[in-house]
Every structure is written in C-alpha cells, then in structure tokens.
Short mmCIF file of C-alpha atoms and ligand atoms in Angstrom, two decimals:
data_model
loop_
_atom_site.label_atom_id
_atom_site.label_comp_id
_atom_site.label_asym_id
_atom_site.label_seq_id
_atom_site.Cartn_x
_atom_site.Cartn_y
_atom_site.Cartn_z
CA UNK A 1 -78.96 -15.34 -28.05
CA UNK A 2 -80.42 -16.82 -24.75
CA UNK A 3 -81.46 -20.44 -23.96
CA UNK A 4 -84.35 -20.66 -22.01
CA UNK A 5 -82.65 -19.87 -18.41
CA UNK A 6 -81.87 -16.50 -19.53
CA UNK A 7 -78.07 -17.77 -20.36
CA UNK A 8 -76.36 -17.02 -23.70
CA UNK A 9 -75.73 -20.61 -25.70
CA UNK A 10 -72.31 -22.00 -25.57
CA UNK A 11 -70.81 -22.67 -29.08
CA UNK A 12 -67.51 -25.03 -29.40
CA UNK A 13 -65.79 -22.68 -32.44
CA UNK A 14 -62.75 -23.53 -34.70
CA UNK A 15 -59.84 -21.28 -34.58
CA UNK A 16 -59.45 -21.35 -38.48
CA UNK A 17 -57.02 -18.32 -38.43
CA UNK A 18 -54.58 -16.39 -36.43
CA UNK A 19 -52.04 -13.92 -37.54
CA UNK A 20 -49.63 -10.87 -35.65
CA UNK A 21 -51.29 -7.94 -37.38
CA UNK A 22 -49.45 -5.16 -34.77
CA UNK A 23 -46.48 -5.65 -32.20
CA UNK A 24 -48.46 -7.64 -29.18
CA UNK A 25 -51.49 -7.80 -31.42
CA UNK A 26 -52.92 -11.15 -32.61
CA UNK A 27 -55.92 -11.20 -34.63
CA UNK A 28 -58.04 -14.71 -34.17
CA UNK A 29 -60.70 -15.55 -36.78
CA UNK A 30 -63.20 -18.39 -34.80
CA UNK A 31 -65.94 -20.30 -37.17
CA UNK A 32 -68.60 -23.27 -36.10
CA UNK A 33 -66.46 -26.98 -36.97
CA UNK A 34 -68.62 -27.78 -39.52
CA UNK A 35 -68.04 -23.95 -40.87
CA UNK A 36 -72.24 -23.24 -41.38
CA UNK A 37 -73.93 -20.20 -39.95
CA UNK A 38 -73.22 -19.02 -36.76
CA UNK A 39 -75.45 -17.22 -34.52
CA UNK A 40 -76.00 -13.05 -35.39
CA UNK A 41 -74.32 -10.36 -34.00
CA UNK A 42 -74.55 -6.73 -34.42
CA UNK A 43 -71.68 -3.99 -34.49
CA UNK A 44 -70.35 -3.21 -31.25
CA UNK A 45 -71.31 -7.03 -29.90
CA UNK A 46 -68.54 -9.04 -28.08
CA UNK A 47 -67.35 -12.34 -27.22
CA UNK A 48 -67.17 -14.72 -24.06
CA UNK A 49 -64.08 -16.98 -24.38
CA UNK A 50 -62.58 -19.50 -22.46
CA UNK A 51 -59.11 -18.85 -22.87
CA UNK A 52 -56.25 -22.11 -22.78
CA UNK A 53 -55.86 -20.91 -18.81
CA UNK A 54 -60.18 -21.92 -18.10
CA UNK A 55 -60.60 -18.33 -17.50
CA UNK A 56 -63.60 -16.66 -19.12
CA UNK A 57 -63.04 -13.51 -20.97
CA UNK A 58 -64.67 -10.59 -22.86
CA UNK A 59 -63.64 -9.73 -26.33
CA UNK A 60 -64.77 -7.16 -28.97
CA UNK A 61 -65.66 -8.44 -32.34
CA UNK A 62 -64.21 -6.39 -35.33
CA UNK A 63 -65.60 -7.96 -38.61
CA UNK A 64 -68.55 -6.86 -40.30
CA UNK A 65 -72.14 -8.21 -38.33
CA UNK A 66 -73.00 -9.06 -42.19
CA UNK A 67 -70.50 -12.38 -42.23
CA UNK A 68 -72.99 -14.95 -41.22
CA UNK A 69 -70.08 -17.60 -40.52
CA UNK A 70 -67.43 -16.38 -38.58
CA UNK A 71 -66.11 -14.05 -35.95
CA UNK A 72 -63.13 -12.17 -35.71
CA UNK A 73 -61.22 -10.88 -32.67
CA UNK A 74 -57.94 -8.97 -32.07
CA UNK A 75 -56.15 -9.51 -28.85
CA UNK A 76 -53.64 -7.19 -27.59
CA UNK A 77 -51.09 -9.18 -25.08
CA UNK A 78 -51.86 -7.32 -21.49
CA UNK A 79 -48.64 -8.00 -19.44
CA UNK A 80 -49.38 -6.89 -16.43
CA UNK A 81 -52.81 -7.81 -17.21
CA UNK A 82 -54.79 -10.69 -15.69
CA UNK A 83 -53.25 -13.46 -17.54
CA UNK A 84 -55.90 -13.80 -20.11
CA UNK A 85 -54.71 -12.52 -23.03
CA UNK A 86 -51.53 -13.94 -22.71
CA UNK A 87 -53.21 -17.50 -22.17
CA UNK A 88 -55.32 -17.12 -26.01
CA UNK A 89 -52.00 -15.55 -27.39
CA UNK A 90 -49.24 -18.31 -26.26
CA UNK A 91 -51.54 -21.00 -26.19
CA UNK A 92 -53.90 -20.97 -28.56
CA UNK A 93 -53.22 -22.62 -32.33
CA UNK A 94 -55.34 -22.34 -35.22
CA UNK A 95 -57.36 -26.14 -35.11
CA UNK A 96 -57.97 -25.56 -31.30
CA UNK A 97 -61.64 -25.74 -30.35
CA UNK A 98 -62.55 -22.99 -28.00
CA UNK A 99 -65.67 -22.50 -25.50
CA UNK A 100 -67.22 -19.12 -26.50
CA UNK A 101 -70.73 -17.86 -25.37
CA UNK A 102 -72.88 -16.42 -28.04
CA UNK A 103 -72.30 -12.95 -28.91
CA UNK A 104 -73.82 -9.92 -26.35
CA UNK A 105 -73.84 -6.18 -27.04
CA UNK A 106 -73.28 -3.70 -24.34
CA UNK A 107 -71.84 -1.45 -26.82
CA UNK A 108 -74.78 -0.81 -29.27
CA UNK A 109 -74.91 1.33 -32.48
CA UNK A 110 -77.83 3.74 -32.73
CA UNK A 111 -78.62 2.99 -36.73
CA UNK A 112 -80.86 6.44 -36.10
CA UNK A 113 -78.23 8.46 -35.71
CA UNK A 114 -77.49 10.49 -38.97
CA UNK A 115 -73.87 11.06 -37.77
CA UNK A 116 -70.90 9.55 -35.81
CA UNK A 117 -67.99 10.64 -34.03
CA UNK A 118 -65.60 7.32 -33.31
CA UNK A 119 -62.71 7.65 -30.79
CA UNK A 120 -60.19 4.50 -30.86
CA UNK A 121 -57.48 4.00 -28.12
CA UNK A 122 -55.09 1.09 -29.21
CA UNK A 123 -56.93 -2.14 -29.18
CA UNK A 124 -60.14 -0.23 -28.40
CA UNK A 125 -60.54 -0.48 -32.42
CA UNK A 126 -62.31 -3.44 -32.54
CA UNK A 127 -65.76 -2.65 -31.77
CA UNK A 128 -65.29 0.55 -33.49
CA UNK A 129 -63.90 -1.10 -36.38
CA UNK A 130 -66.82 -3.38 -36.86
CA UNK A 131 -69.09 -0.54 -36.70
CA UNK A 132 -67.37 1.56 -39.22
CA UNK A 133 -67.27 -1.81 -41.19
CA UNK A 134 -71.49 -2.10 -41.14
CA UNK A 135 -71.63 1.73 -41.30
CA UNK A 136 -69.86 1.60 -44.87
CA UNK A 137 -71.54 -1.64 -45.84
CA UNK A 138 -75.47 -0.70 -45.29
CA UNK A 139 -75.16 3.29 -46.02
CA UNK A 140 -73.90 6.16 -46.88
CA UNK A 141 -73.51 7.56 -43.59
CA UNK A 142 -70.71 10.08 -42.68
CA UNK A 143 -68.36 9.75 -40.03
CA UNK A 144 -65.43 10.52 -38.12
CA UNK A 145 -62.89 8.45 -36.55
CA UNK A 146 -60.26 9.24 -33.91
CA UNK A 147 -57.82 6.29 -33.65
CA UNK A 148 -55.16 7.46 -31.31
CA UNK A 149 -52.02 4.73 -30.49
CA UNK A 150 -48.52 4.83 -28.79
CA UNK A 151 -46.86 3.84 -32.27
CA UNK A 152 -47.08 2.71 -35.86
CA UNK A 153 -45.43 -0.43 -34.88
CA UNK A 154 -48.55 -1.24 -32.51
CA UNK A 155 -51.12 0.04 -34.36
CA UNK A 156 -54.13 -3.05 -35.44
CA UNK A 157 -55.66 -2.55 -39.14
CA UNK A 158 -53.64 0.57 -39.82
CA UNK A 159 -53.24 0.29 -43.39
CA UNK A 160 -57.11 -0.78 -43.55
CA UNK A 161 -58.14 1.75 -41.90
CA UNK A 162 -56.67 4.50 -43.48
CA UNK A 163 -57.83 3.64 -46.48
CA UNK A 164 -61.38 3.83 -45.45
CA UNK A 165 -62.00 7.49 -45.78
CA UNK A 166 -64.18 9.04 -48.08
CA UNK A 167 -66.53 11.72 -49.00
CA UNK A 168 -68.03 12.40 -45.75
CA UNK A 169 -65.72 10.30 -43.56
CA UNK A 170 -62.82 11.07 -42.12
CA UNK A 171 -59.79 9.39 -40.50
CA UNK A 172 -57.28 10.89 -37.75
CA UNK A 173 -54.67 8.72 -36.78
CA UNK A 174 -52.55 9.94 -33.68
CA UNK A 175 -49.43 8.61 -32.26
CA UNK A 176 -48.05 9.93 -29.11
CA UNK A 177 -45.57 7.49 -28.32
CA UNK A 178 -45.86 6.95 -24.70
CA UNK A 179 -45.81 10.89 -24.34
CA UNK A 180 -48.53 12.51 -22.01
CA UNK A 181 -47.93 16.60 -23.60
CA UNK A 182 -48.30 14.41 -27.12
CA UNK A 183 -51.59 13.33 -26.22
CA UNK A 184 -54.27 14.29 -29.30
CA UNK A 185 -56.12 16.92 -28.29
CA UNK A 186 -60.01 16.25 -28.60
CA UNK A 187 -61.49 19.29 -27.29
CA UNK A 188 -62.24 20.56 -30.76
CA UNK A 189 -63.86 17.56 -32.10
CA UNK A 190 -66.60 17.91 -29.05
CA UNK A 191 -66.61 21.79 -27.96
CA UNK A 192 -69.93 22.05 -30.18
CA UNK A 193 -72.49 19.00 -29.46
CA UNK A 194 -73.86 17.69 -32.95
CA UNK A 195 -76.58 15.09 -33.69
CA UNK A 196 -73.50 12.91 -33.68
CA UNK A 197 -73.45 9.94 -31.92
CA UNK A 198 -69.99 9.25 -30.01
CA UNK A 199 -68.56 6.08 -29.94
CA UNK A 200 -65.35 5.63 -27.24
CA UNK A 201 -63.67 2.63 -26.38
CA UNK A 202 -59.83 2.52 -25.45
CA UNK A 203 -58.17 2.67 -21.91
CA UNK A 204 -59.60 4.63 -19.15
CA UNK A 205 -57.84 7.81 -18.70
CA UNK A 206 -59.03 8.07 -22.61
CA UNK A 207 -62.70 7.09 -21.98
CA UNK A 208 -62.60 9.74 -18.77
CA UNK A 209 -61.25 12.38 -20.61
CA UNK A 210 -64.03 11.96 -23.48
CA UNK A 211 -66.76 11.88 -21.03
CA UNK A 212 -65.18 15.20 -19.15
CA UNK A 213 -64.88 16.58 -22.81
CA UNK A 214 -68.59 15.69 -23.55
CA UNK A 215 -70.58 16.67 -20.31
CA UNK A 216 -72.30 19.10 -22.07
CA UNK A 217 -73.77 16.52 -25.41
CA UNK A 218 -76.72 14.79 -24.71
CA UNK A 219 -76.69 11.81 -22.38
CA UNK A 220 -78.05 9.50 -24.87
CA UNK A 221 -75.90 10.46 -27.38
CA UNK A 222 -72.23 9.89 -25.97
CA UNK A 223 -71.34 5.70 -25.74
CA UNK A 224 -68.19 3.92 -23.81
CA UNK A 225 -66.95 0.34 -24.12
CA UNK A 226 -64.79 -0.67 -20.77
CA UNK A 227 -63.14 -3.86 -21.51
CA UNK A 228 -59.85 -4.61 -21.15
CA UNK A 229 -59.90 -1.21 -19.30
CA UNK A 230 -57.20 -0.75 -16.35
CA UNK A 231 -60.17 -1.15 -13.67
CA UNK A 232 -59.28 -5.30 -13.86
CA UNK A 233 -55.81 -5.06 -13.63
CA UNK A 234 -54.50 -6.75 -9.94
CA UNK A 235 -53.62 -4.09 -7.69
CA UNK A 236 -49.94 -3.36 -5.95
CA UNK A 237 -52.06 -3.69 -2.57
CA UNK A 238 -53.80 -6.77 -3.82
CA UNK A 239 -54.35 -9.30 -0.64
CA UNK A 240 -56.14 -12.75 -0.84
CA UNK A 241 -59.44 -12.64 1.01
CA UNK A 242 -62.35 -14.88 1.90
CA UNK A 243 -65.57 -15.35 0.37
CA UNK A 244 -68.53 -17.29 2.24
CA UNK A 245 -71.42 -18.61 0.16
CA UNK A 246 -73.77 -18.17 3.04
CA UNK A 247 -76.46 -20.49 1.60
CA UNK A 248 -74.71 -23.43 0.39
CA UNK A 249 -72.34 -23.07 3.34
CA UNK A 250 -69.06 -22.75 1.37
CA UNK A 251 -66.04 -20.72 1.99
CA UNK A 252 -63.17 -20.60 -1.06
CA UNK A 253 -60.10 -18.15 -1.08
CA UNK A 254 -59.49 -15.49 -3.35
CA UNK A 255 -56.51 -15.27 -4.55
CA UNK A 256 -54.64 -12.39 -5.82
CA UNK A 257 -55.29 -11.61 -9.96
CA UNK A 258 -58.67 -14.17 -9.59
CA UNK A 259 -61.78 -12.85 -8.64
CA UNK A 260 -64.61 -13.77 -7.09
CA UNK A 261 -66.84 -14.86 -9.96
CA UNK A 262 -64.08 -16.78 -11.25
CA UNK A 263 -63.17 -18.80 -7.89
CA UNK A 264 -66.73 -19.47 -8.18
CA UNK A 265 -66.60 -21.01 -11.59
CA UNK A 266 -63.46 -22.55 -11.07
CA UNK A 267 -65.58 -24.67 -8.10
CA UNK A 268 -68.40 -25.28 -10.50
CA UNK A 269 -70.89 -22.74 -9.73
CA UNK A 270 -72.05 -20.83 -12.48
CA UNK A 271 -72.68 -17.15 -11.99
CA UNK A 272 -74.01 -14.93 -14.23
CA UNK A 273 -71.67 -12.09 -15.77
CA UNK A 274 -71.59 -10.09 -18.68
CA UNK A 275 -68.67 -7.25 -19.34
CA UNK A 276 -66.51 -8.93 -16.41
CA UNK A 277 -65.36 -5.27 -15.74
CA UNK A 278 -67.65 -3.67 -13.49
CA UNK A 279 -69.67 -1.80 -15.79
CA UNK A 280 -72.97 -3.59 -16.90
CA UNK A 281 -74.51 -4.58 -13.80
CA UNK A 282 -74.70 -8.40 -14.37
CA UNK A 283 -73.01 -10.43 -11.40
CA UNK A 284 -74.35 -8.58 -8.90
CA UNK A 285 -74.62 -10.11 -5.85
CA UNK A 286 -75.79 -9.27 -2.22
CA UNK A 287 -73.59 -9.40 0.47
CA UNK A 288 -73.88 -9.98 4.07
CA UNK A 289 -70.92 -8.69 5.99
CA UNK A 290 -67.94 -7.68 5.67
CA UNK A 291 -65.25 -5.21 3.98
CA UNK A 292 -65.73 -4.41 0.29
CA UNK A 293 -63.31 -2.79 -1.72
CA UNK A 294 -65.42 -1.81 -4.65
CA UNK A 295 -64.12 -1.23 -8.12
CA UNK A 296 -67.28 -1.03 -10.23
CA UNK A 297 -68.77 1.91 -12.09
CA UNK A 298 -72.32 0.60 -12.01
CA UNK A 299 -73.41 0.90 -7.95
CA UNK A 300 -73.72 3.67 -6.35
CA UNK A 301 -72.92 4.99 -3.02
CA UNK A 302 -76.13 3.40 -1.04
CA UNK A 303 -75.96 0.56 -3.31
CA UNK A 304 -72.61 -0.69 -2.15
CA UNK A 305 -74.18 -1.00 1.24
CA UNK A 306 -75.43 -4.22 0.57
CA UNK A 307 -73.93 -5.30 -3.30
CA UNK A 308 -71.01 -6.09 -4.71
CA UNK A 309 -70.03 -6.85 -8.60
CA UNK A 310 -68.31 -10.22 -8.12
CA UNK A 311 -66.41 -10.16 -11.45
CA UNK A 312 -64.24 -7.19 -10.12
CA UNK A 313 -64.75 -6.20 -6.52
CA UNK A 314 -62.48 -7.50 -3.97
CA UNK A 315 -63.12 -7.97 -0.24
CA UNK A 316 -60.60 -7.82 2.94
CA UNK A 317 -60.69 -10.40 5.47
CA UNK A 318 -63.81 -12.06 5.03
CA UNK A 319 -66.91 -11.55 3.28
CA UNK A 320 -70.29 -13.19 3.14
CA UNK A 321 -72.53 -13.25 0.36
CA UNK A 322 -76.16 -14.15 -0.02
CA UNK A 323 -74.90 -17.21 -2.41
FE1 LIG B 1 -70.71 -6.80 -15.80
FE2 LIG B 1 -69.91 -7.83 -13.45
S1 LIG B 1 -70.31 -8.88 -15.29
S2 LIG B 1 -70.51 -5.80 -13.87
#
C-alpha cells in the first residue's frame, strides 16, 4: 500500500502479544490500537519496523494473509547480528506502540502454480509458514516442505507444523545440530525439475546451495527470500568511512554495524529502501567517487561503476554520492 509519493503508509500498531515459542525465538502479534482492519497482505509479504533502538527493519509475516486484523512476526535473537533483533526482543513489551510501514512482498506466491516445493532454514519459516497457511486455507493444493534447523530446542511452530501434513503434503523436518556432514541432503528433492514452484528462505549458504541444486529448473520457477541473511552482518574488517551528500553539501560518518541508509535516516533524510539486504534494488543510489566495497546481489559488474545499495554497501575513506 503506497501513499501518493510512491511510499508505503506508516501504521502506529499495538503489540497485543508476545510469547518465546523456540530458544532465541519470540513470536510478536502487532494489531491497529483501535483493533479494526488493517491494511492486506499476501503470503510471502513482510514488515518494516522500527525497532526500540530507531533502527528500521525487515520482517517476514507468518499468519495467514486471510486475518484482516493483525500481523504476526517471529524474531529470532541475531547476536552477532546488527542489533536489531535484539532491540524488538529486550525491549519491546506487549502495550508498546510500534512504527511499522505497510506490508511489501518481495517474496511472492505464484497461486498458478499447481505444485510447491518449500525449503525452511531456522527462522526462514515465516514467510513459508504463511504461505503453507493460505495454501491449506484457499485449496487443495499439494506440497512439500523442507524445514531444516540446528535443534528441536530452536525450532519455531514445530509442533504446528508437523501436524500440517496431509494427503498430498508432506513435511521433512531436519536437525543437524550445528554439524556440516549432518546437513539434509536436497539433491533428491530437485535432481528432476517439476511444475513445482520452489520456495527458499533461510541463511545463505542454504539459499546458495538450493540455487546450485536448481540451475537446471526453470528460472521463473525457483524463489529466495534474503532477510536476515549473513550478507548484513558487520564485518571483522569493518572500518568507519565517510559519506558526502554532494547536493545538499553534507558529510556524516559511518560507523561500524550502521549503514549508510540508516546514518541518513538517523539525520532526517528519508531514503527509500525495501529488503534492507541488498537484494531488491530499492536504495540505489549514484555515486560520485570513491572506494566501494559492495555487498549487494542486485548490481552487476558495470553497474557498480557508478551505484551503490546504501542499505548494505560500505565505502573506504570517503565517498560521494549524488544525494
Ligand atoms: Fe533493497 Fe537496498 S533496500 S537493495
């Protein structure tokens, strides 16, 4: 839902509950103050939330796309992350009012596809999970699911979603408890392409080892959801850097763990951004001069002559951008 800029509406939403629901997972459950309808989503659609910290942050819904008044999230506490979680974890209560932008999809579900193939890693079950959720609810669709974790203990929805197979639908749950030779081995769910449709969100030596696996499927046909994906986490190497806003003459540092889209926030210039992990092509921004250290997936070689994805790019020194 846009405004007439172009920029999603801004909701003020109720945390109305929030439980543990896996070790390090806490599942929030946001609804408008006065609890009427909220504006639709549909399964694979996500969040923008302004955590306790005033950092802006994506999250995947998991509850049906049929509840017209509320939305449901499921953190997973990053530590070593970029602070985010944490922040909505430790600091926020049920009764807080939060900032959230109305929900976006970058993750959509093709409702023409006769089939799908689902692969979960840890938290990466919350998009999925609201799929399978509207899947079940509007047809009798079959499907498979591959929800593959370190342990029971840390494992969202696990009871709920075993019990969700079916005629038609099946559920493989996989543990491999921090132990690479234990990893599940997908090669013969996708050594045959199918009319499937393949869903895959989780971290991203899973997401790279799906895509390897599925080089030879149809393009259109094979999905990925990046967020919360290692390609945000702060670097060892991290430095703080410059960043010159060439047209409004402005100069602000970058510190290490913030980038630059939110240094520009934090000074009150609004920027627009989307997955805030280098994937959908939103914040992109020209640049001037300078050193980039790019850590997008979305530009390509010539591209990164002259752009740079502010929500996850760094620079060294000083850069200039045509701000
Ligand atoms: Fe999506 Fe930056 S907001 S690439």
């Amino acid at each position: 839902m846009e405004d007439e800029l172009g920029k999603r509406t801004r909701l003020a939403l109720q945390i109305t509950r929030t439980e543990s629901i896996a070790d390090g997972i806490q599942l929030f459950e946001l609804r408008a103050a006065d609890g009427g309808t909220l504006p639709p989503f549909t399964p694979g659609s996500h969040l923008n939330i302004r955590v306790p910290n005033g950092s802006f942050r994506n999250y995947s819904l998991c509850n049906n796309p049929m509840d017209g008044d509320r939305y449901v999230i499921a953190v997973k506490r990053e530590v070593g992350g970029r602070g985010g979680s944490i922040s909505l974890i430790d600091n926020a209560r049920a009764g807080d009012v939060l900032e959230v932008k109305a929900p976006d999809n970058l993750f959509e579900l093709d409702l023409s596809a006769p089939r799908y193939v689902f692969v979960a890693g840890g938290i990466g079950i919350t998009p999925i999970l609201s799929m399978i959720r509207f899947v079940n609810a509007t047809s009798d669709k079959p499907w498979d699911l591959y929800y593959l974790t370190r342990s029971p203990e840390g494992t969202a929805f696990l009871d709920e979603i075993r019990g969700m197979a079916g005629p038609g639908r099946t559920v493989t749950i996989h543990h491999d408890h921090g132990v690479r030779e234990a990893a599940f081995d997908l090669w013969p769910v996708f050594e045959e392409p199918s009319k499937a449709h393949v869903y895959c969100c989780g971290p991203r030596p899973l997401m790279d080892a799906v895509r390897d696996m599925t080089g030879h499927w149809p393009l259109h046909a094979v999905h990925f959801e990046d967020f919360g994906s290692d390609l945000v986490r702060p670097k060892a190497d991290d430095v703080p850097f410059t960043v010159c806003l060439v047209k409004s003459h402005k100069s602000f540092e970058v510190p290490v763990g913030v980038t630059i889209l939110e240094v520009l926030r934090n000074h009150g210039i609004d920027a627009p951004s989307s997955c805030e992990s280098g994937t959908c092509g939103t914040c992109r921004t020209t640049f001037l001069s300078g050193e980039v250290d790019h850590r997008d997936l979305v530009l390509d070689e010539n591209e990164r002559k002259k752009n740079i994805m502010i929500c996850i790019s760094r620079g060294r020194g000083k850069i200039e951008i045509d701000r």
